[in-house]
XYZ file of C-alpha atoms in Angstrom:
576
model
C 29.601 -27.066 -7.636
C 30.065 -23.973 -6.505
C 27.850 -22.073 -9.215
C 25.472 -25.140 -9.281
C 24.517 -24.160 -5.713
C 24.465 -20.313 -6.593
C 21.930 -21.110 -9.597
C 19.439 -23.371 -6.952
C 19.781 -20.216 -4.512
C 18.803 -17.842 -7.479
C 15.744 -19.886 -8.784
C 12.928 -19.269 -5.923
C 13.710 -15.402 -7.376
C 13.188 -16.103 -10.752
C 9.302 -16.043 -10.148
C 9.532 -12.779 -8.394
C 11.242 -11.093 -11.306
C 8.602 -11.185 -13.502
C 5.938 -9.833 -10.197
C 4.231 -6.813 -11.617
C 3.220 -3.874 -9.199
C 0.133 -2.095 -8.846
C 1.018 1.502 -7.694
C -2.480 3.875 -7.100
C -2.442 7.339 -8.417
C -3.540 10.024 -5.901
C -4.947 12.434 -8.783
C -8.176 11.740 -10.081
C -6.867 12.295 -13.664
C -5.040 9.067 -13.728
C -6.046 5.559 -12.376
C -2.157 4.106 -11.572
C 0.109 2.097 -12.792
C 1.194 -0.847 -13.578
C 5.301 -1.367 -13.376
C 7.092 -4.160 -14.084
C 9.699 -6.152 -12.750
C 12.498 -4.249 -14.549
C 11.140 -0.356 -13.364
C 9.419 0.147 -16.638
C 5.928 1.763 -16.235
C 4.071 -1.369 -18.414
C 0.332 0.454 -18.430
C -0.883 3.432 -17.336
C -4.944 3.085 -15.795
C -7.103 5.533 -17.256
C -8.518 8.269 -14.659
C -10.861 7.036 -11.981
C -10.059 2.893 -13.121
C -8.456 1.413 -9.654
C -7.337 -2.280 -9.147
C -10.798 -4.075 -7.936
C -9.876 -6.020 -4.192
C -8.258 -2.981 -2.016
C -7.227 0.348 -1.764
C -3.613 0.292 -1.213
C -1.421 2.452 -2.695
C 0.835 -0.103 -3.675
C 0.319 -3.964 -4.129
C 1.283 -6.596 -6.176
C -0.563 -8.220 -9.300
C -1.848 -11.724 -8.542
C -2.923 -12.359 -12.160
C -3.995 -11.313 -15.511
C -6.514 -10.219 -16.883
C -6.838 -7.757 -13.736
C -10.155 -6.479 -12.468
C -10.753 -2.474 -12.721
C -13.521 -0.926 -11.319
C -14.597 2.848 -11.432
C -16.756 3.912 -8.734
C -20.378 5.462 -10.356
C -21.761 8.365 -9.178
C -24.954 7.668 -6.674
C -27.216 6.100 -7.145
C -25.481 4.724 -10.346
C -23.836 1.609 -9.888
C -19.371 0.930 -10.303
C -17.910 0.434 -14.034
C -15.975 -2.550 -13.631
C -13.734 -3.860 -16.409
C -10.694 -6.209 -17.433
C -7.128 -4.872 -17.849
C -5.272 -7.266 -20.070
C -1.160 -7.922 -20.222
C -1.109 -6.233 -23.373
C -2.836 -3.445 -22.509
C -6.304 -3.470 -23.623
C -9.194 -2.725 -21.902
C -12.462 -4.853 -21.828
C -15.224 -2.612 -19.989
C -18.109 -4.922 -18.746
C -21.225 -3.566 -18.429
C -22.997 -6.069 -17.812
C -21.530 -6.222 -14.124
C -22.613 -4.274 -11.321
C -20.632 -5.473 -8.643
C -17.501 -7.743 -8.749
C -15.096 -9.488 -6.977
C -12.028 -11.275 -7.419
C -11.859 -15.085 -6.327
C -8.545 -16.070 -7.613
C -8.445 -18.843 -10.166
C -9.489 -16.677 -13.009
C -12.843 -16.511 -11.579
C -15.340 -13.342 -10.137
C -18.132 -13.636 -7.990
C -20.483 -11.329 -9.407
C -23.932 -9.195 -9.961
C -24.562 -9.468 -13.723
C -27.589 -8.518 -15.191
C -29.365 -8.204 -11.781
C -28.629 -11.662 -10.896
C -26.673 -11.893 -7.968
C -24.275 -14.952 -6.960
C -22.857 -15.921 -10.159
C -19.755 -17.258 -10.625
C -17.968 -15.944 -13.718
C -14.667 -16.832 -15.561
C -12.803 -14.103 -17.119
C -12.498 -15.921 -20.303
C -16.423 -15.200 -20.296
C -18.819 -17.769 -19.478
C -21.038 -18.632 -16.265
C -19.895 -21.472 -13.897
C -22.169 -21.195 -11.145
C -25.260 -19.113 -10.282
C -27.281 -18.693 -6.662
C -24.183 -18.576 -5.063
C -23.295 -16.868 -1.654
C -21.205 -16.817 1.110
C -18.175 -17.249 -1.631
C -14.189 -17.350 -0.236
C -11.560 -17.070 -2.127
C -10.099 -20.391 -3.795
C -7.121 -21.842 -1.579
C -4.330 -23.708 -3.115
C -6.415 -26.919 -3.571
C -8.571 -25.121 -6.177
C -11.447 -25.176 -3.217
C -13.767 -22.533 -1.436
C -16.401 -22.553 0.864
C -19.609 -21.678 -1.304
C -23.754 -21.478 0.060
C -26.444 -21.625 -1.727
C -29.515 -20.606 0.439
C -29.254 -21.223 3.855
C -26.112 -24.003 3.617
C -22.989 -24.394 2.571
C -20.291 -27.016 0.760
C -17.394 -27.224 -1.107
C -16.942 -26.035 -4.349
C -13.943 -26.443 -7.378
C -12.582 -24.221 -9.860
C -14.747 -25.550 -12.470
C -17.885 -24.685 -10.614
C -18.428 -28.282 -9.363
C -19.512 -29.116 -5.131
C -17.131 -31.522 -4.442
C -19.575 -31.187 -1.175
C -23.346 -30.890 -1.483
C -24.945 -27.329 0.104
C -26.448 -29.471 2.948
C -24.390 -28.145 5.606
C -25.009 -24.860 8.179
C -21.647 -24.363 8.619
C -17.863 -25.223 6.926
C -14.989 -23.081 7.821
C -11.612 -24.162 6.206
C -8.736 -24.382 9.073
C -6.018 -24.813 6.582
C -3.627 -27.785 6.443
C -6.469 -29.875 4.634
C -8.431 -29.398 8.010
C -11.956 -28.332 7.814
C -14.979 -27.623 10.880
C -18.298 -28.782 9.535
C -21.460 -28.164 11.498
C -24.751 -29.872 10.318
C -28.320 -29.047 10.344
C -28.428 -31.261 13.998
C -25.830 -28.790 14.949
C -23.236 -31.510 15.169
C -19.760 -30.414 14.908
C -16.696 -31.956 13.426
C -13.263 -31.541 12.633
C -12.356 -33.107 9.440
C -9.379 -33.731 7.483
C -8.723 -34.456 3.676
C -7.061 -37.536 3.255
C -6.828 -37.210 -0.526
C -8.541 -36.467 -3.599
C -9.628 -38.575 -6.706
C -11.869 -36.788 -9.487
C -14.737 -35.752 -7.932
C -14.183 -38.284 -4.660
C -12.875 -36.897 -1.642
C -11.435 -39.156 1.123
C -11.603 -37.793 4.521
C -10.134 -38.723 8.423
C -12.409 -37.348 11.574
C -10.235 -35.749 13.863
C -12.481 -34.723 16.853
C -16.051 -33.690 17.797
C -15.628 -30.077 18.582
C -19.368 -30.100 20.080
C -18.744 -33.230 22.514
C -15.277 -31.528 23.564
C -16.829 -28.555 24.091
C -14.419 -26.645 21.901
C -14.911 -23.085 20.116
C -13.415 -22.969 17.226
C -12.310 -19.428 15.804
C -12.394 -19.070 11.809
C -10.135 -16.076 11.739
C -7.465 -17.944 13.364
C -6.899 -21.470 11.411
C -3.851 -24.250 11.650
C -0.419 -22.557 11.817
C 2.394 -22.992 9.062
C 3.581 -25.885 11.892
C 0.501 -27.323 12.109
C -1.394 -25.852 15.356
C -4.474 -25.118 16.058
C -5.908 -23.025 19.308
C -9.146 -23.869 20.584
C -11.594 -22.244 23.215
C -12.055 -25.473 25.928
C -14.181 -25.473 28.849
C -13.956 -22.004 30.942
C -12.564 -20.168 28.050
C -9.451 -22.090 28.982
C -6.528 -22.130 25.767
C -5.682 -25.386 24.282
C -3.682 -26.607 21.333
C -4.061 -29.636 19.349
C -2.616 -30.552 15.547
C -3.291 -31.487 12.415
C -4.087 -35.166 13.707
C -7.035 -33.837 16.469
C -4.605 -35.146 19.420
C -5.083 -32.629 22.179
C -1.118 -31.460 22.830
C -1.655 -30.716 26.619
C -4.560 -31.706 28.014
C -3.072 -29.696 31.857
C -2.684 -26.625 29.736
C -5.306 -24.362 31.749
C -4.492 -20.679 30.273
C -7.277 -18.322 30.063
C -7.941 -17.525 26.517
C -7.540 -13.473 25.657
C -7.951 -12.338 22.206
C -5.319 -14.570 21.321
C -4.158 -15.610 17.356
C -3.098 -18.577 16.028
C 0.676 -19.786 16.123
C 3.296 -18.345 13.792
C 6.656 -19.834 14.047
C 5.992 -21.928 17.007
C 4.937 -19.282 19.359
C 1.702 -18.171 19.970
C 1.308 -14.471 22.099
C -1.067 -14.937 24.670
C -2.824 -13.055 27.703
C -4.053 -13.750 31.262
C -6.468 -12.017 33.658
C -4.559 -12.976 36.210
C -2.034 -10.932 35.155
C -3.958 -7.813 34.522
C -4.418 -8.472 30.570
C -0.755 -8.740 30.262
C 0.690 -10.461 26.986
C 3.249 -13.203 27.162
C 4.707 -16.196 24.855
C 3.856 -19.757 24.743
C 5.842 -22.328 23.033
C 4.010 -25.497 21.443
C 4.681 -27.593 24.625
C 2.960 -25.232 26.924
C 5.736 -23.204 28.157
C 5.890 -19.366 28.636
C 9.002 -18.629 26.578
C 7.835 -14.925 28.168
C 5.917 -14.110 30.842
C 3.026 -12.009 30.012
C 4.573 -8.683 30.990
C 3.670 -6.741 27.440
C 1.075 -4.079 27.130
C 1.201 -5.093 23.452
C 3.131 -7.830 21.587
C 2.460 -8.839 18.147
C 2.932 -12.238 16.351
C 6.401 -13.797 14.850
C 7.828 -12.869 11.415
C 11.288 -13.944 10.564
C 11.714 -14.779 14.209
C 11.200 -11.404 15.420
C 7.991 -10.164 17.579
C 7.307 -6.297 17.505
C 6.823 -5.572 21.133
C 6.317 -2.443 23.397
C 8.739 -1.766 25.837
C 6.830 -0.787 29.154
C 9.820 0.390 30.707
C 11.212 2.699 28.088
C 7.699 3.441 26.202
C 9.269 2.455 22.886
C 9.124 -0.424 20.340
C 11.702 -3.249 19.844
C 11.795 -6.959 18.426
C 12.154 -10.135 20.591
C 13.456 -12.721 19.583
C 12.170 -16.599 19.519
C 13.759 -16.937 23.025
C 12.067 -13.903 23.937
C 15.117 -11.555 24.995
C 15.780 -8.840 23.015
C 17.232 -8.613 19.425
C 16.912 -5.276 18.233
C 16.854 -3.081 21.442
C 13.124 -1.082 22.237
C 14.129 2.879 20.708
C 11.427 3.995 18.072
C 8.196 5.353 18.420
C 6.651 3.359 15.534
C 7.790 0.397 14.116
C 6.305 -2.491 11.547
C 6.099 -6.227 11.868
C 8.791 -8.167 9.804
C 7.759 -8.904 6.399
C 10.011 -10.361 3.528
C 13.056 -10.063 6.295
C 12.654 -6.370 6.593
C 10.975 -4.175 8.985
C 9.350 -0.476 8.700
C 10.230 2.187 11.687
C 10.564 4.866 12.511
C 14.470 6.332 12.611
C 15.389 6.885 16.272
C 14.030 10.581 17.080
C 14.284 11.647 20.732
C 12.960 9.800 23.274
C 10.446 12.807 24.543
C 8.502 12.625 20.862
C 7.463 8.834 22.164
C 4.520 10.345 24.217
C 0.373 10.109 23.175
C -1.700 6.810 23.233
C -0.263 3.655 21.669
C -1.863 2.520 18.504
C -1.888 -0.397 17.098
C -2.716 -1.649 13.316
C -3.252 -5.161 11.975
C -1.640 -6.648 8.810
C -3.268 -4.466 5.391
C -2.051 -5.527 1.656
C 0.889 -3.913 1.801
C 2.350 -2.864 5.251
C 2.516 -5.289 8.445
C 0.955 -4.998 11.404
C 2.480 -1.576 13.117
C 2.878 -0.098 16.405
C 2.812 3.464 16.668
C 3.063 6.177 20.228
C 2.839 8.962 17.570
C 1.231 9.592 13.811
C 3.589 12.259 12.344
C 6.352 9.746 10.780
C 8.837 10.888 8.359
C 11.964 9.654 8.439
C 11.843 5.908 8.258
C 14.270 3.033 8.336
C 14.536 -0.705 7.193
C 15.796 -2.942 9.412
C 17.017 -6.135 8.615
C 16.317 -9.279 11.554
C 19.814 -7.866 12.756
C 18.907 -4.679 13.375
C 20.926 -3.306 10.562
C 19.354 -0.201 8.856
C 19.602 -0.906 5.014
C 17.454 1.625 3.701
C 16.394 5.503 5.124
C 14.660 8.073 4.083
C 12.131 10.988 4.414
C 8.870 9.699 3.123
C 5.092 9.966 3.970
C 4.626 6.526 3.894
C 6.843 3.184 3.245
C 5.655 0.128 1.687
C 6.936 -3.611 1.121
C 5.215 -4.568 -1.814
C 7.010 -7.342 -2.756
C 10.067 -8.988 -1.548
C 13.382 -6.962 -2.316
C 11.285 -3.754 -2.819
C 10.652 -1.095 -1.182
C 7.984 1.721 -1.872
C 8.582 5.639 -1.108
C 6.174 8.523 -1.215
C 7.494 11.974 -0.812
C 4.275 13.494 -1.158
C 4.263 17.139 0.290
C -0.101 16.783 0.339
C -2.120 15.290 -2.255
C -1.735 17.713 -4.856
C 2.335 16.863 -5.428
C 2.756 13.360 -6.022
C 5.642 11.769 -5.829
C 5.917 7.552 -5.840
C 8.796 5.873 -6.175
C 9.885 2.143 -6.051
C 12.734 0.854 -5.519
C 14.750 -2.694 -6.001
C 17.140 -2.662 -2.933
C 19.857 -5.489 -4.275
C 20.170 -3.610 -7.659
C 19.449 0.300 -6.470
C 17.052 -0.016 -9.495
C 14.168 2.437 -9.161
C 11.150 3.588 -10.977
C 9.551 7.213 -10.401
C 5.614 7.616 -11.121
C 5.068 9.290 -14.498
C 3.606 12.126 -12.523
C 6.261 12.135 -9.767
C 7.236 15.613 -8.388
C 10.355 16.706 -7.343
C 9.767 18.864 -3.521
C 13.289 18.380 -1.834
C 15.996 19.852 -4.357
C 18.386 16.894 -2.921
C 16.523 14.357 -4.633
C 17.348 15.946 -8.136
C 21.079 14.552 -7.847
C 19.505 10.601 -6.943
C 18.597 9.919 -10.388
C 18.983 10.556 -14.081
C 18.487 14.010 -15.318
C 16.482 13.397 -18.038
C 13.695 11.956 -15.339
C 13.717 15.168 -13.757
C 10.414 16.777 -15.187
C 8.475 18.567 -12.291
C 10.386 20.466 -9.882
C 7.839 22.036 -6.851
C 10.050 23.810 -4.475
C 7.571 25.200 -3.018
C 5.563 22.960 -1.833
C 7.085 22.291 1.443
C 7.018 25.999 1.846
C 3.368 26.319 1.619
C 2.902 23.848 4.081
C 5.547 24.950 7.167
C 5.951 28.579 6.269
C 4.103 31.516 5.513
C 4.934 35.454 4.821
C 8.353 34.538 3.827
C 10.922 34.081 0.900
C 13.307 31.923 0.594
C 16.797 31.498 -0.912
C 17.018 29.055 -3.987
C 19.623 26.344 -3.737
C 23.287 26.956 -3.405
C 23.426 24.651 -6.876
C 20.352 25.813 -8.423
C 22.102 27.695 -11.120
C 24.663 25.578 -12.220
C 22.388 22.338 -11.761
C 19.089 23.681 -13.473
C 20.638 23.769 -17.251
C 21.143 19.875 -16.807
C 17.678 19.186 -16.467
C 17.016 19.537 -20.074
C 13.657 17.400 -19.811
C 12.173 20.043 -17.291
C 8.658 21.148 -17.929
C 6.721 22.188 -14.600
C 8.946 24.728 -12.265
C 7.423 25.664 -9.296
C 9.745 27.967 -7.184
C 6.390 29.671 -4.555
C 8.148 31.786 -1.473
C 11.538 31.916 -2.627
C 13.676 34.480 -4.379
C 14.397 34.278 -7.822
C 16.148 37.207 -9.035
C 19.400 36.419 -9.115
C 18.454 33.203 -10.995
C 16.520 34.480 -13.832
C 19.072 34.432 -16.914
C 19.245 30.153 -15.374
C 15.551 29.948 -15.690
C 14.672 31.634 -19.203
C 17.051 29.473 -20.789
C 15.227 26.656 -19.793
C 13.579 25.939 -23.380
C 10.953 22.807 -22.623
C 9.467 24.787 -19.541
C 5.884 24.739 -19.798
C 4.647 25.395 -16.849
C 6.473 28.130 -14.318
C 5.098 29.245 -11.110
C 6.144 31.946 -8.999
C 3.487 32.817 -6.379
C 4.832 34.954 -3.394
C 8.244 35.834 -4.359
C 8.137 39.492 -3.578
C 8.580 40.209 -6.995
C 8.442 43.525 -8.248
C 9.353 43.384 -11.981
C 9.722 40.968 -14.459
C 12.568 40.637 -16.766
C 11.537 41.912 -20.341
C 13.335 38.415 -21.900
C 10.036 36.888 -20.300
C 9.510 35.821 -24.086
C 12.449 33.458 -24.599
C 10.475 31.001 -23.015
C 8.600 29.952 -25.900
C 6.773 26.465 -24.839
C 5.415 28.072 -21.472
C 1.755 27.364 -21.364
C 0.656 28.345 -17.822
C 2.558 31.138 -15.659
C 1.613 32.332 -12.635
C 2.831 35.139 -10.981
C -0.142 35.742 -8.304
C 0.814 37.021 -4.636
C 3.772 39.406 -6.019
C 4.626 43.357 -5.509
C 4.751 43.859 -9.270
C 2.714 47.270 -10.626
C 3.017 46.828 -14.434
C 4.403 44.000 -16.816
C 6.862 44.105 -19.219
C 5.860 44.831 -23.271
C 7.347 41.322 -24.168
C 4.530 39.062 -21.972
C 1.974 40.851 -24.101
C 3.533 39.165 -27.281
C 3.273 35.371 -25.424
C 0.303 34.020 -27.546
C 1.130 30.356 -26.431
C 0.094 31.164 -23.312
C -3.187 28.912 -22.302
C -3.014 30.523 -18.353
C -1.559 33.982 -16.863
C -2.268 34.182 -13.295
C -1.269 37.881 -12.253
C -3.966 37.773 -9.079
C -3.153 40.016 -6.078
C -0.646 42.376 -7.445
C -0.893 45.963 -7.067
C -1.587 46.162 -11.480
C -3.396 49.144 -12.484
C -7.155 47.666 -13.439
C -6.452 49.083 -17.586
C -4.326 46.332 -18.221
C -6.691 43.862 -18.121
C -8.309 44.554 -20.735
C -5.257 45.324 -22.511
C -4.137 41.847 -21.129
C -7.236 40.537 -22.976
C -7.032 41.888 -26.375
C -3.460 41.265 -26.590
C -3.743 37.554 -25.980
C -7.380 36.692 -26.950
C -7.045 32.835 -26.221
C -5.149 32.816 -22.891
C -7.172 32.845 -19.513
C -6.356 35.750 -17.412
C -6.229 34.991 -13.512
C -6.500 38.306 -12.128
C -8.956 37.929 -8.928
């Protein structure tokens, strides 16, 4: 029994296993990844290709084929095309703007003809088509043609003739349909046969006098917030029946209930935010500068009294006490913040953030994050570390990048039940510490001094207290950058390294090189720009696999360039 029940609580996972993730490459030389549910790198996009639908740098895959598009340069219009599972890429022309509708299906410009509804399989399934949604779970959208609207199917079918100005779907099989007499009504499907749909009226919105919001539709328990007489708040469900008609709240940029609370504000009391239950009750008293809506029975709130962020419980006390200066909603039971800094950094104006693809809605007094937590609902930290940014893709995993600027990336995912993790193909080591996290034969690109460049300037620093006896391990190494610090006493380590190709050492204060310069046989690229050095060594003259010698501001007599130049006819020499 006992592994019956284990093998039930395993199988909503199962799904999720297979999830593929989108990851976004910063460098224009590569489009992203795709990675899949084991931290194998399935496809790599070709530079400039990006996942159509956002820009986030991480996100999962809804389904394949999966829409690529290429922005054109102006006035030429975007390359879109079709990624397929196994790899292949089907580049179509004919397309000069795209969208994703879900279902398999694009809403697209093809040919000049705009509002055509396309399968990816190929063929046409609607045409004149505007004012397109994506499909909900029903296999419906809300589709115009001209001036009206109806309801449309996967297979390109109204279920609902274009002869209405309005339809908004509220969720919950609940729809708001305004006709050309500018009627109103709130509908609800009762069921569906073929092409026959069955529906119950629920209210007259226009007799009630209600506004209905479109951005804010039936909760996951079935509520819906209208705009009453007066800009009053009321609440009714999925049957029309007005919950409390006494309710007399004045509405204030309030959203729709999530988890039976709904955050709410008052002018009486000064634009405050408090909670409301579904019977009408403050659970809170509006007392919150800003409060945003329940996830996993947490609400991210400010703390007027302290300045800092915390989570409220569904009673409204507090469950994970108000001490970080930015923090995230809850999403798949975890939370993004900020790790506890000192109390005097919380200080600047409060920002807040709504919900993007892959990061919650977010709080933040101040933007320089970079050491980050994850909080379970208890409070419990079960992740940290120094990133730029944090994602939650997916449930169980959590994205890192320890980008030092755009020009070092760095992405890394990782599966928090199995400390599985997958680096980007182009990932960059900056912070020495992260060499002894994972397997040495993924340790490729080492940029020490990256960090360097960015805080410090005019100085050199000290390698590693490890870097010598660690560095011989790290037998896949092929791009050492080692800028501002002092190498000397590390140079037998480094010319050892066989598979170096690349080796940068810009602002070292160097003022010779070692004449065993040649043992490194595979280095392509060298730079040794920004040193104190006044003549080379015999030995680098002899380095014809050398594509790039950077020897820029260095006190070199001006003869050996051309020296420089006959010696090694097919290498670039940087020397300005």
């Amino acid at each position: 029994m006992k592994n019956l029940f284990l093998l039930f609580a395993l199988l909503p996972c199962f799904g999720l296993w297979g999830q593929h993730i989108y990851v976004r490459a910063y460098a224009g030389d590569k489009g992203g990844w795709i990675v899949t549910s084991e931290g194998k790198t399935l496809h790599e996009l070709p530079g400039g290709w990006r996942v159509s639908g956002h820009d986030a740098a991480m996100a999962p895959v809804k389904e394949w084929p999966i829409l690529l598009w290429k922005s054109g340069k102006y006035p030429a219009p975007n390359d879109y095309a079709l990624l397929h599972l196994d790899g292949s890429i089907e580049e179509l022309p004919q397309f000069t703007w795209a969208r994703e509708m879900g279902s398999q299906l694009l809403l697209v410009i093809m040919d000049g003809e705009r509002g055509v509804l396309w399968h990816k399989d190929g063929y046409v399934l609607g045409r004149e088509l505007n004012m397109l949604s994506k499909f909900d779970e029903r296999g419906l959208t809300v589709v115009g043609r001209g001036a009206y609207q109806g309801l449309m199917d996967t297979l390109g079918q109204f279920f609902v003739p274009p002869v209405y100005k309005a339809i908004v779907d509220l969720g919950k099989d609940c729809f708001f349909f305004k006709d050309t007499l500018e009627q109103s009504y709130l509908l609800h499907l009762k069921s569906r046969s073929g092409k026959e749909l069955s529906w119950d009226t629920l209210a007259n919105p226009t007799v009630n006098q209600w506004q209905i919001n479109s951005a804010r539709p039936f909760s996951e328990g079935g509520y819906l917030l209208v705009k009453g007489k007066e800009n009053q708040l009321q609440i009714i469900d999925t049957t029309g029946r007005l919950l409390y008609p006494d309710l007399e709240i004045t509405y204030r940029g309030v959203n729709a209930f999530s988890e039976g609370r709904v955050i709410v504000g008052t002018a009486e009391t000064d634009r405050k935010l408090g909670i409301l239950n579904t019977n009408g009750q403050w659970v809170k008293a509006p007392q919150f500068d800003y409060l945003l809506d329940y996830e996993d029975g947490r609400a991210l709130a400010h703390d007027t009294l302290t300045g800092q962020l915390g989570y409220l419980d569904r009673q409204g006390e507090w469950a994970i006490a108000a001490r970080y200066c930015y923090a995230n909603s809850f999403r798949y039971g975890l939370a993004i913040v900020g790790a506890p800094d000192d109390p005097k950094l919380c200080e600047g104006t409060m920002r807040q953030r709504g919900p993007v693809l892959h990061t919650p809605s977010s709080l933040a007094r101040y933007r320089n994050v970079r050491n980050y937590q994850l909080l379970d609902t208890s409070g419990q930290v079960v992740w940290q570390d120094s990133c730029r940014e944090v994602w939650l893709p997916i449930p169980g995993v959590v994205g890192c990048n320890y980008n030092e600027g755009t020009y070092v990336p760095a992405y890394r995912l990782e599966w928090l039940a199995t400390g599985k993790y997958w680096l980007s193909p182009d990932f960059v080591f900056t912070r020495w510490e992260q060499v002894a996290e994972v397997a040495k034969e993924e340790v490729i690109r080492i940029n020490l001094g990256a960090r360097r460049r960015m805080i410090f300037r005019q100085q050199v620093f000290p390698l590693p207290g490890d870097f010598t006896q660690t560095l011989p391990a790290l037998t896949a190494l092929e791009d050492l950058n080692l800028n501002y610090h002092e190498v000397t006493s590390a140079w037998t380590t480094i010319l050892r390294m066989e598979n170096l190709r690349k080796l940068s050492l810009y602002d070292c204060k160097l003022t010779e090189l070692p004449a065993d310069v040649k043992m490194l046989e595979q280095l392509e690229e060298l730079n040794i720009s920004g040193n104190e050095l006044t003549e080379l060594p015999r030995s680098l003259f002899r380095m014809q696999h050398l594509r790039v010698l950077n020897i820029a501001d260095n006190p070199l007599p001006p003869a050996i360039i051309p020296r420089l130049r006959k010696a090694l006819p097919d290498t670039e020499i940087v020397y300005k």
